[in-house]
PDB file of C-alpha atoms and ligand atoms in Angstrom:
ATOM      1  CA  MET A   1     102.183-133.096  43.305  1.00 51.00           C
ATOM      2  CA  ALA A   2     100.533-132.329  39.943  1.00 47.00           C
ATOM      3  CA  LYS A   3     102.789-129.330  39.540  1.00 45.00           C
ATOM      4  CA  THR A   4     105.824-131.454  40.343  1.00 45.00           C
ATOM      5  CA  ALA A   5     104.830-134.122  37.829  1.00 49.00           C
ATOM      6  CA  ARG A   6     104.257-131.572  35.065  1.00 45.00           C
ATOM      7  CA  ILE A   7     107.583-129.846  35.655  1.00 41.00           C
ATOM      8  CA  LEU A   8     109.318-133.188  35.472  1.00 44.00           C
ATOM      9  CA  ASP A   9     107.423-134.013  32.271  1.00 47.00           C
ATOM     10  CA  VAL A  10     108.896-130.903  30.687  1.00 45.00           C
ATOM     11  CA  LEU A  11     112.366-131.749  31.894  1.00 43.00           C
ATOM     12  CA  ASP A  12     111.907-135.351  30.722  1.00 48.00           C
ATOM     13  CA  VAL A  13     113.496-136.780  33.822  1.00 48.00           C
ATOM     14  CA  GLN A  14     112.429-139.591  36.105  1.00 50.00           C
ATOM     15  CA  PRO A  15     110.582-138.121  39.068  1.00 57.00           C
ATOM     16  CA  ALA A  16     111.552-139.414  42.465  1.00 70.00           C
ATOM     17  CA  PHE A  17     108.330-139.297  44.410  1.00 83.00           C
ATOM     18  CA  THR A  18     108.940-138.676  48.066  1.00 87.00           C
ATOM     19  CA  ASP A  19     107.445-140.040  51.251  1.00 88.00           C
ATOM     20  CA  SER A  20     105.708-136.703  51.670  1.00 91.00           C
ATOM     21  CA  ASP A  21     104.060-137.018  48.237  1.00 91.00           C
ATOM     22  CA  ILE A  22     102.661-140.402  49.196  1.00 94.00           C
ATOM     23  CA  VAL A  23     101.394-139.213  52.576  1.00 95.00           C
ATOM     24  CA  GLN A  24      99.667-136.250  50.923  1.00 95.00           C
ATOM     25  CA  LEU A  25      97.995-138.426  48.322  1.00 96.00           C
ATOM     26  CA  ASN A  26      96.742-140.925  50.895  1.00 97.00           C
ATOM     27  CA  GLU A  27      95.441-138.135  53.123  1.00 97.00           C
ATOM     28  CA  ARG A  28      93.760-136.294  50.270  1.00 97.00           C
ATOM     29  CA  PHE A  29      91.935-139.343  48.924  1.00 97.00           C
ATOM     30  CA  ALA A  30      91.133-141.162  52.175  1.00 95.00           C
ATOM     31  CA  GLY A  31      87.577-142.470  51.858  1.00 93.00           C
ATOM     32  CA  ALA A  32      87.068-140.983  48.384  1.00 96.00           C
ATOM     33  CA  ASP A  33      85.035-142.707  45.691  1.00 97.00           C
ATOM     34  CA  THR A  34      87.299-144.880  43.547  1.00 97.00           C
ATOM     35  CA  VAL A  35      86.182-143.459  40.213  1.00 97.00           C
ATOM     36  CA  ASN A  36      86.758-139.923  41.485  1.00 97.00           C
ATOM     37  CA  VAL A  37      90.260-140.828  42.634  1.00 98.00           C
ATOM     38  CA  ILE A  38      91.100-142.346  39.262  1.00 98.00           C
ATOM     39  CA  ARG A  39      89.692-139.346  37.403  1.00 97.00           C
ATOM     40  CA  ALA A  40      91.680-136.934  39.551  1.00 97.00           C
ATOM     41  CA  ALA A  41      94.831-139.002  39.090  1.00 97.00           C
ATOM     42  CA  PHE A  42      94.582-138.654  35.315  1.00 97.00           C
ATOM     43  CA  ASP A  43      93.048-135.171  35.081  1.00 97.00           C
ATOM     44  CA  GLU A  44      95.732-133.709  37.348  1.00 96.00           C
ATOM     45  CA  ASN A  45      98.559-135.885  36.053  1.00 95.00           C
ATOM     46  CA  LEU A  46      99.278-137.129  39.550  1.00 95.00           C
ATOM     47  CA  LEU A  47     100.856-140.328  38.294  1.00 95.00           C
ATOM     48  CA  GLY A  48     103.071-139.038  35.496  1.00 94.00           C
ATOM     49  CA  LYS A  49     103.706-141.701  32.854  1.00 96.00           C
ATOM     50  CA  THR A  50     101.830-144.723  34.123  1.00 97.00           C
ATOM     51  CA  ALA A  51     100.825-148.268  33.263  1.00 98.00           C
ATOM     52  CA  ILE A  52      98.551-150.946  34.652  1.00 98.00           C
ATOM     53  CA  VAL A  53     100.301-154.121  35.741  1.00 97.00           C
ATOM     54  CA  SER A  54      97.743-156.900  35.339  1.00 97.00           C
ATOM     55  CA  SER A  55      97.902-160.655  35.877  1.00 95.00           C
ATOM     56  CA  PHE A  56      94.584-161.161  34.070  1.00 97.00           C
ATOM     57  CA  GLY A  57      93.677-163.229  37.098  1.00 93.00           C
ATOM     58  CA  ALA A  58      90.502-163.788  39.054  1.00 90.00           C
ATOM     59  CA  GLU A  59      89.464-160.165  39.619  1.00 91.00           C
ATOM     60  CA  SER A  60      91.563-158.333  37.048  1.00 96.00           C
ATOM     61  CA  ALA A  61      88.545-157.345  34.953  1.00 98.00           C
ATOM     62  CA  ILE A  62      87.444-154.827  37.588  1.00 98.00           C
ATOM     63  CA  LEU A  63      90.539-152.634  37.565  1.00 98.00           C
ATOM     64  CA  LEU A  64      90.853-152.913  33.790  1.00 98.00           C
ATOM     65  CA  HIS A  65      87.227-151.856  33.387  1.00 98.00           C
ATOM     66  CA  LEU A  66      87.554-148.938  35.815  1.00 98.00           C
ATOM     67  CA  ILE A  67      90.721-147.563  34.223  1.00 98.00           C
ATOM     68  CA  GLY A  68      89.867-148.536  30.657  1.00 97.00           C
ATOM     69  CA  ALA A  69      86.657-146.511  30.785  1.00 96.00           C
ATOM     70  CA  ILE A  70      88.771-143.384  31.393  1.00 96.00           C
ATOM     71  CA  GLU A  71      92.079-144.195  29.642  1.00 96.00           C
ATOM     72  CA  PRO A  72      91.609-147.026  27.099  1.00 97.00           C
ATOM     73  CA  ASN A  73      95.034-146.364  25.602  1.00 98.00           C
ATOM     74  CA  ILE A  74      96.917-146.866  28.846  1.00 98.00           C
ATOM     75  CA  PRO A  75      99.716-149.446  28.625  1.00 98.00           C
ATOM     76  CA  VAL A  76      98.618-152.726  30.205  1.00 98.00           C
ATOM     77  CA  LEU A  77     101.666-154.743  31.195  1.00 98.00           C
ATOM     78  CA  PHE A  78     101.224-158.515  31.381  1.00 98.00           C
ATOM     79  CA  LEU A  79     104.052-160.717  32.614  1.00 97.00           C
ATOM     80  CA  ASP A  80     103.946-163.503  30.064  1.00 98.00           C
ATOM     81  CA  THR A  81     106.093-165.898  32.082  1.00 97.00           C
ATOM     82  CA  GLY A  82     105.658-168.903  29.834  1.00 97.00           C
ATOM     83  CA  LYS A  83     104.015-170.727  32.740  1.00 97.00           C
ATOM     84  CA  HIS A  84     100.443-169.435  32.651  1.00 97.00           C
ATOM     85  CA  PHE A  85      97.330-171.545  32.361  1.00 97.00           C
ATOM     86  CA  PRO A  86      96.098-171.520  28.751  1.00 98.00           C
ATOM     87  CA  GLU A  87      92.795-170.267  30.162  1.00 97.00           C
ATOM     88  CA  THR A  88      94.550-167.121  31.416  1.00 97.00           C
ATOM     89  CA  LEU A  89      95.980-166.334  27.986  1.00 98.00           C
ATOM     90  CA  SER A  90      92.582-166.793  26.336  1.00 98.00           C
ATOM     91  CA  TYR A  91      90.948-164.683  29.033  1.00 98.00           C
ATOM     92  CA  ARG A  92      93.547-161.934  28.554  1.00 98.00           C
ATOM     93  CA  ASP A  93      92.825-161.684  24.847  1.00 98.00           C
ATOM     94  CA  ALA A  94      89.049-161.794  25.262  1.00 97.00           C
ATOM     95  CA  LEU A  95      89.052-159.200  28.038  1.00 98.00           C
ATOM     96  CA  VAL A  96      91.303-156.787  26.150  1.00 98.00           C
ATOM     97  CA  ALA A  97      88.985-156.994  23.156  1.00 98.00           C
ATOM     98  CA  GLN A  98      85.808-156.616  25.205  1.00 97.00           C
ATOM     99  CA  LEU A  99      87.066-153.629  27.177  1.00 98.00           C
ATOM    100  CA  GLY A 100      88.550-151.884  24.138  1.00 98.00           C
ATOM    101  CA  LEU A 101      92.039-151.711  25.627  1.00 98.00           C
ATOM    102  CA  THR A 102      94.433-150.742  22.876  1.00 98.00           C
ATOM    103  CA  ASN A 103      97.878-151.091  24.427  1.00 98.00           C
ATOM    104  CA  LEU A 104      98.459-154.573  25.821  1.00 98.00           C
ATOM    105  CA  ILE A 105     102.172-155.219  26.286  1.00 98.00           C
ATOM    106  CA  ASN A 106     103.295-158.792  26.919  1.00 98.00           C
ATOM    107  CA  LEU A 107     106.558-158.898  28.844  1.00 98.00           C
ATOM    108  CA  THR A 108     108.520-162.078  28.268  1.00 98.00           C
ATOM    109  CA  PRO A 109     111.663-163.278  30.040  1.00 97.00           C
ATOM    110  CA  SER A 110     115.002-162.967  28.293  1.00 95.00           C
ATOM    111  CA  SER A 111     115.676-166.152  26.308  1.00 97.00           C
ATOM    112  CA  GLU A 112     119.377-165.893  27.166  1.00 97.00           C
ATOM    113  CA  ILE A 113     118.656-165.699  30.869  1.00 96.00           C
ATOM    114  CA  LEU A 114     116.181-168.564  30.672  1.00 97.00           C
ATOM    115  CA  GLN A 115     118.752-170.690  28.888  1.00 97.00           C
ATOM    116  CA  ALA A 116     121.372-169.866  31.496  1.00 97.00           C
ATOM    117  CA  LYS A 117     119.241-170.082  34.625  1.00 96.00           C
ATOM    118  CA  ASP A 118     116.218-172.229  33.868  1.00 97.00           C
ATOM    119  CA  ALA A 119     117.070-174.420  30.898  1.00 97.00           C
ATOM    120  CA  THR A 120     114.809-177.226  32.136  1.00 97.00           C
ATOM    121  CA  GLY A 121     111.901-174.890  32.845  1.00 97.00           C
ATOM    122  CA  LEU A 122     111.614-176.455  36.295  1.00 97.00           C
ATOM    123  CA  ARG A 123     113.209-173.787  38.433  1.00 96.00           C
ATOM    124  CA  TRP A 124     109.806-173.053  39.961  1.00 95.00           C
ATOM    125  CA  SER A 125     109.939-176.513  41.626  1.00 95.00           C
ATOM    126  CA  TYR A 126     113.142-175.947  43.607  1.00 95.00           C
ATOM    127  CA  ASP A 127     113.674-172.165  43.628  1.00 94.00           C
ATOM    128  CA  PRO A 128     110.435-170.255  43.080  1.00 93.00           C
ATOM    129  CA  ASP A 129     112.036-166.956  44.156  1.00 92.00           C
ATOM    130  CA  GLY A 130     114.686-167.366  41.490  1.00 93.00           C
ATOM    131  CA  CYS A 131     112.080-168.381  38.932  1.00 95.00           C
ATOM    132  CA  CYS A 132     109.952-165.305  39.687  1.00 94.00           C
ATOM    133  CA  ALA A 133     113.060-163.138  39.528  1.00 94.00           C
ATOM    134  CA  ILE A 134     113.861-164.129  35.961  1.00 95.00           C
ATOM    135  CA  ARG A 135     110.304-164.532  34.672  1.00 96.00           C
ATOM    136  CA  LYS A 136     108.601-161.612  36.442  1.00 95.00           C
ATOM    137  CA  VAL A 137     110.796-159.193  38.374  1.00 93.00           C
ATOM    138  CA  GLN A 138     113.526-158.624  35.782  1.00 95.00           C
ATOM    139  CA  PRO A 139     111.181-158.243  32.764  1.00 96.00           C
ATOM    140  CA  LEU A 140     109.019-155.784  34.701  1.00 95.00           C
ATOM    141  CA  GLU A 141     111.967-153.738  35.959  1.00 93.00           C
ATOM    142  CA  LYS A 142     113.238-153.460  32.403  1.00 95.00           C
ATOM    143  CA  ALA A 143     109.847-152.432  31.068  1.00 96.00           C
ATOM    144  CA  LEU A 144     109.283-149.798  33.749  1.00 95.00           C
ATOM    145  CA  VAL A 145     112.296-147.702  32.847  1.00 94.00           C
ATOM    146  CA  GLY A 146     110.820-144.330  31.954  1.00 90.00           C
ATOM    147  CA  PHE A 147     107.567-144.897  33.838  1.00 95.00           C
ATOM    148  CA  ASP A 148     106.731-142.769  36.859  1.00 95.00           C
ATOM    149  CA  SER A 149     104.120-145.024  38.406  1.00 96.00           C
ATOM    150  CA  THR A 150     102.197-148.265  38.136  1.00 97.00           C
ATOM    151  CA  ILE A 151      98.587-149.156  38.847  1.00 98.00           C
ATOM    152  CA  THR A 152      97.773-152.479  40.485  1.00 96.00           C
ATOM    153  CA  GLY A 153      94.605-154.388  41.314  1.00 94.00           C
ATOM    154  CA  ARG A 154      95.707-155.532  44.762  1.00 92.00           C
ATOM    155  CA  LYS A 155      93.190-155.580  47.574  1.00 91.00           C
ATOM    156  CA  GLY A 156      93.767-155.455  51.330  1.00 88.00           C
ATOM    157  CA  PHE A 157      91.499-158.387  52.106  1.00 80.00           C
ATOM    158  CA  GLN A 158      93.298-160.858  49.860  1.00 74.00           C
ATOM    159  CA  SER A 159      95.771-162.105  52.433  1.00 68.00           C
ATOM    160  CA  LYS A 160      97.399-161.281  55.758  1.00 73.00           C
ATOM    161  CA  THR A 161     100.360-159.848  53.872  1.00 71.00           C
ATOM    162  CA  ARG A 162      98.142-157.373  52.022  1.00 74.00           C
ATOM    163  CA  ALA A 163      96.072-156.241  55.028  1.00 75.00           C
ATOM    164  CA  GLY A 164      96.382-152.487  55.479  1.00 86.00           C
ATOM    165  CA  LEU A 165      97.298-151.907  51.851  1.00 93.00           C
ATOM    166  CA  ALA A 166      97.431-148.173  51.131  1.00 94.00           C
ATOM    167  CA  LEU A 167      95.844-146.455  48.146  1.00 96.00           C
ATOM    168  CA  PHE A 168      99.224-145.028  47.184  1.00 96.00           C
ATOM    169  CA  GLU A 169     102.615-146.522  47.971  1.00 94.00           C
ATOM    170  CA  ARG A 170     106.186-145.557  47.301  1.00 91.00           C
ATOM    171  CA  ASP A 171     107.977-148.014  45.058  1.00 86.00           C
ATOM    172  CA  ASN A 172     111.643-147.206  44.398  1.00 80.00           C
ATOM    173  CA  GLY A 173     110.884-143.594  43.566  1.00 83.00           C
ATOM    174  CA  ARG A 174     107.732-144.475  41.654  1.00 92.00           C
ATOM    175  CA  ILE A 175     104.168-144.311  42.843  1.00 94.00           C
ATOM    176  CA  LYS A 176     102.268-147.548  43.084  1.00 95.00           C
ATOM    177  CA  PHE A 177      98.558-146.758  42.884  1.00 97.00           C
ATOM    178  CA  ASN A 178      96.160-149.391  44.259  1.00 97.00           C
ATOM    179  CA  PRO A 179      92.632-148.122  43.480  1.00 97.00           C
ATOM    180  CA  LEU A 180      90.993-151.262  44.907  1.00 97.00           C
ATOM    181  CA  ALA A 181      93.008-151.329  48.140  1.00 95.00           C
ATOM    182  CA  GLY A 182      89.966-150.877  50.362  1.00 94.00           C
ATOM    183  CA  TRP A 183      87.429-152.843  48.339  1.00 95.00           C
ATOM    184  CA  THR A 184      85.690-155.835  49.907  1.00 93.00           C
ATOM    185  CA  LYS A 185      84.913-159.096  48.147  1.00 91.00           C
ATOM    186  CA  GLU A 186      81.239-158.135  48.206  1.00 94.00           C
ATOM    187  CA  LYS A 187      81.956-154.823  46.500  1.00 96.00           C
ATOM    188  CA  LEU A 188      84.038-156.534  43.828  1.00 95.00           C
ATOM    189  CA  ASP A 189      81.318-159.095  43.177  1.00 95.00           C
ATOM    190  CA  ALA A 190      78.665-156.382  42.917  1.00 97.00           C
ATOM    191  CA  TYR A 191      80.796-154.441  40.424  1.00 97.00           C
ATOM    192  CA  VAL A 192      81.243-157.538  38.265  1.00 97.00           C
ATOM    193  CA  VAL A 193      77.480-158.121  38.196  1.00 97.00           C
ATOM    194  CA  MET A 194      76.649-154.478  37.543  1.00 97.00           C
ATOM    195  CA  HIS A 195      79.004-154.241  34.567  1.00 97.00           C
ATOM    196  CA  GLU A 196      78.513-157.809  33.361  1.00 97.00           C
ATOM    197  CA  LEU A 197      82.223-158.510  33.416  1.00 98.00           C
ATOM    198  CA  PRO A 198      83.308-162.010  32.381  1.00 96.00           C
ATOM    199  CA  PRO A 199      84.918-164.146  35.108  1.00 94.00           C
ATOM    200  CA  HIS A 200      88.259-165.854  34.689  1.00 96.00           C
ATOM    201  CA  PRO A 201      87.282-169.380  33.601  1.00 96.00           C
ATOM    202  CA  LEU A 202      89.129-171.039  36.511  1.00 96.00           C
ATOM    203  CA  VAL A 203      87.371-169.173  39.317  1.00 94.00           C
ATOM    204  CA  SER A 204      84.379-171.500  39.236  1.00 92.00           C
ATOM    205  CA  SER A 205      86.755-174.451  39.551  1.00 93.00           C
ATOM    206  CA  GLY A 206      88.021-173.279  42.969  1.00 91.00           C
ATOM    207  CA  TYR A 207      90.794-170.828  42.103  1.00 90.00           C
ATOM    208  CA  PRO A 208      90.071-167.420  43.695  1.00 88.00           C
ATOM    209  CA  SER A 209      93.633-166.230  42.964  1.00 88.00           C
ATOM    210  CA  ILE A 210      95.367-167.250  39.769  1.00 92.00           C
ATOM    211  CA  GLY A 211      99.031-166.991  38.852  1.00 93.00           C
ATOM    212  CA  CYS A 212     101.334-169.323  36.977  1.00 96.00           C
ATOM    213  CA  ALA A 213      99.983-172.852  36.610  1.00 95.00           C
ATOM    214  CA  PRO A 214     102.727-174.725  38.516  1.00 94.00           C
ATOM    215  CA  CYS A 215     102.384-172.375  41.499  1.00 94.00           C
ATOM    216  CA  THR A 216      98.597-172.111  41.775  1.00 94.00           C
ATOM    217  CA  SER A 217      96.378-174.607  43.573  1.00 91.00           C
ATOM    218  CA  LYS A 218      92.744-174.690  44.582  1.00 92.00           C
ATOM    219  CA  VAL A 219      91.664-172.915  47.776  1.00 91.00           C
ATOM    220  CA  LEU A 220      89.436-174.475  50.430  1.00 88.00           C
ATOM    221  CA  PRO A 221      86.532-172.638  52.085  1.00 85.00           C
ATOM    222  CA  GLY A 222      87.838-170.439  54.917  1.00 84.00           C
ATOM    223  CA  GLU A 223      91.375-170.130  53.541  1.00 86.00           C
ATOM    224  CA  ASP A 224      92.942-166.845  52.424  1.00 84.00           C
ATOM    225  CA  PRO A 225      92.115-166.293  48.746  1.00 79.00           C
ATOM    226  CA  ARG A 226      95.853-166.310  48.011  1.00 79.00           C
ATOM    227  CA  SER A 227      96.658-169.415  50.048  1.00 83.00           C
ATOM    228  CA  GLY A 228      96.752-171.523  46.884  1.00 80.00           C
ATOM    229  CA  ARG A 229      99.735-169.572  45.589  1.00 81.00           C
ATOM    230  CA  TRP A 230     103.101-171.306  46.134  1.00 77.00           C
ATOM    231  CA  ARG A 231     101.385-173.721  48.521  1.00 79.00           C
ATOM    232  CA  GLY A 232     103.926-175.479  50.715  1.00 75.00           C
ATOM    233  CA  TRP A 233     106.443-172.636  50.462  1.00 74.00           C
ATOM    234  CA  GLU A 234     106.975-169.646  52.738  1.00 76.00           C
ATOM    235  CA  LYS A 235     106.672-167.476  49.644  1.00 75.00           C
ATOM    236  CA  VAL A 236     103.613-165.214  49.504  1.00 72.00           C
ATOM    237  CA  GLU A 237     104.453-162.686  46.776  1.00 71.00           C
ATOM    238  CA  CYS A 238     106.244-163.037  43.465  1.00 72.00           C
ATOM    239  CA  GLY A 239     108.636-160.151  44.065  1.00 71.00           C
ATOM    240  CA  ILE A 240     106.995-157.422  41.992  1.00 77.00           C
ATOM    241  CA  HIS A 241     105.010-156.562  45.116  1.00 74.00           C
ATOM    242  CA  THR A 242     106.321-156.785  48.637  1.00 65.00           C
ATOM    243  CA  PRO A 243     104.254-157.767  51.660  1.00 55.00           C
ATOM    244  CA  VAL A 244     102.527-154.755  53.166  1.00 49.00           C
ATOM    245  CA  THR A 245     104.440-153.632  56.202  1.00 40.00           C
ATOM    246  CA  MET A 246     103.890-149.914  55.938  1.00 36.00           C
ATOM    247  CA  LEU A 247     100.219-149.816  56.947  1.00 33.00           C
ATOM    248  CA  GLY A 248      99.997-146.523  55.117  1.00 35.00           C
ATOM    249  CA  ASP A 249     103.136-145.128  56.680  1.00 33.00           C
ATOM    250  CA  PRO A 250     105.680-144.832  53.875  1.00 34.00           C
ATOM    251  CA  SER A 251     108.354-143.667  56.289  1.00 33.00           C
ATOM    252  CA  ILE A 252     108.743-147.314  57.296  1.00 29.00           C
ATOM    253  CA  GLU A 253     110.858-149.265  54.842  1.00 30.00           C
ATOM    254  CA  PRO A 254     109.162-152.322  53.328  1.00 30.00           C
ATOM    255  CA  VAL A 255     110.807-155.664  54.019  1.00 26.00           C
ATOM    256  CA  PHE A 256     112.237-157.368  50.950  1.00 22.00           C
TER     257      PHE A 256
HETATM  258  S1  LIG B 301     104.803-167.936  39.852  1.00 85.34           S
HETATM  259 FE1  LIG B 301     105.891-169.930  39.729  1.00 85.34          FE
HETATM  260  S2  LIG B 301     106.177-170.409  37.554  1.00 85.34           S
HETATM  261 FE2  LIG B 301     105.563-168.242  37.721  1.00 85.34          FE
HETATM  262  S3  LIG B 301     107.459-167.127  37.694  1.00 85.34           S
HETATM  263 FE3  LIG B 301     106.984-167.460  39.856  1.00 85.34          FE
HETATM  264  S4  LIG B 301     107.919-169.430  40.472  1.00 85.34           S
HETATM  265 FE4  LIG B 301     107.973-169.261  38.201  1.00 85.34          FE
END
């Protein structure tokens, strides 16, 4: 894998990671310490040109702290949809400064597309899939041209649709690296305390998962942490991630 990535670096072409690459990575790092996996990923150039995709949500500080301690100059892609809570934008700026991250990239939707497809700004209320497509999926796809992989903060325990999340996934020829895939809520909480990471200001108000303001509601005790997202709709993911159906077996196509 490392050899493949380096050869492709020299050739300056987009690597198409294969199912076999993903299987090998998941087998190699099964049960490994998270910091060691991250170090190996960077030391051996397993990810090629990579970026963190962060929502600056409830638990985003953990991944940003883990990666930032090793690669503070890594691009951090934030989907600035125009619909975030003001608290999220303030938290983003404070966290970037505190962690010494030097390459925050705010991805905004195309103004032409917004004018054509969401002139009222209310598309979320009648077509959330379409709204996410123009405010999240399209800006991210455009930004990822030239990247070989992304790093996400998703966890398997967050919802039924993320149960079984693999450490490495195949994502349209790119690697999607999920260092926190196997972390529990208790482990996350302990990490936050140990490193004195600031919480998102809305967590204490009953929001364990935070996305855009119109599509995020409070969560009751006993509910999935992500059950407050798009409440009342069948929708469970914004489209930049698909529900986990592979259970670590990348030979099975994910359902879109
Ligand atoms: S989460 Fe809601 S407001 Fe944000 S892009 Fe998706 S549908 Fe639109």
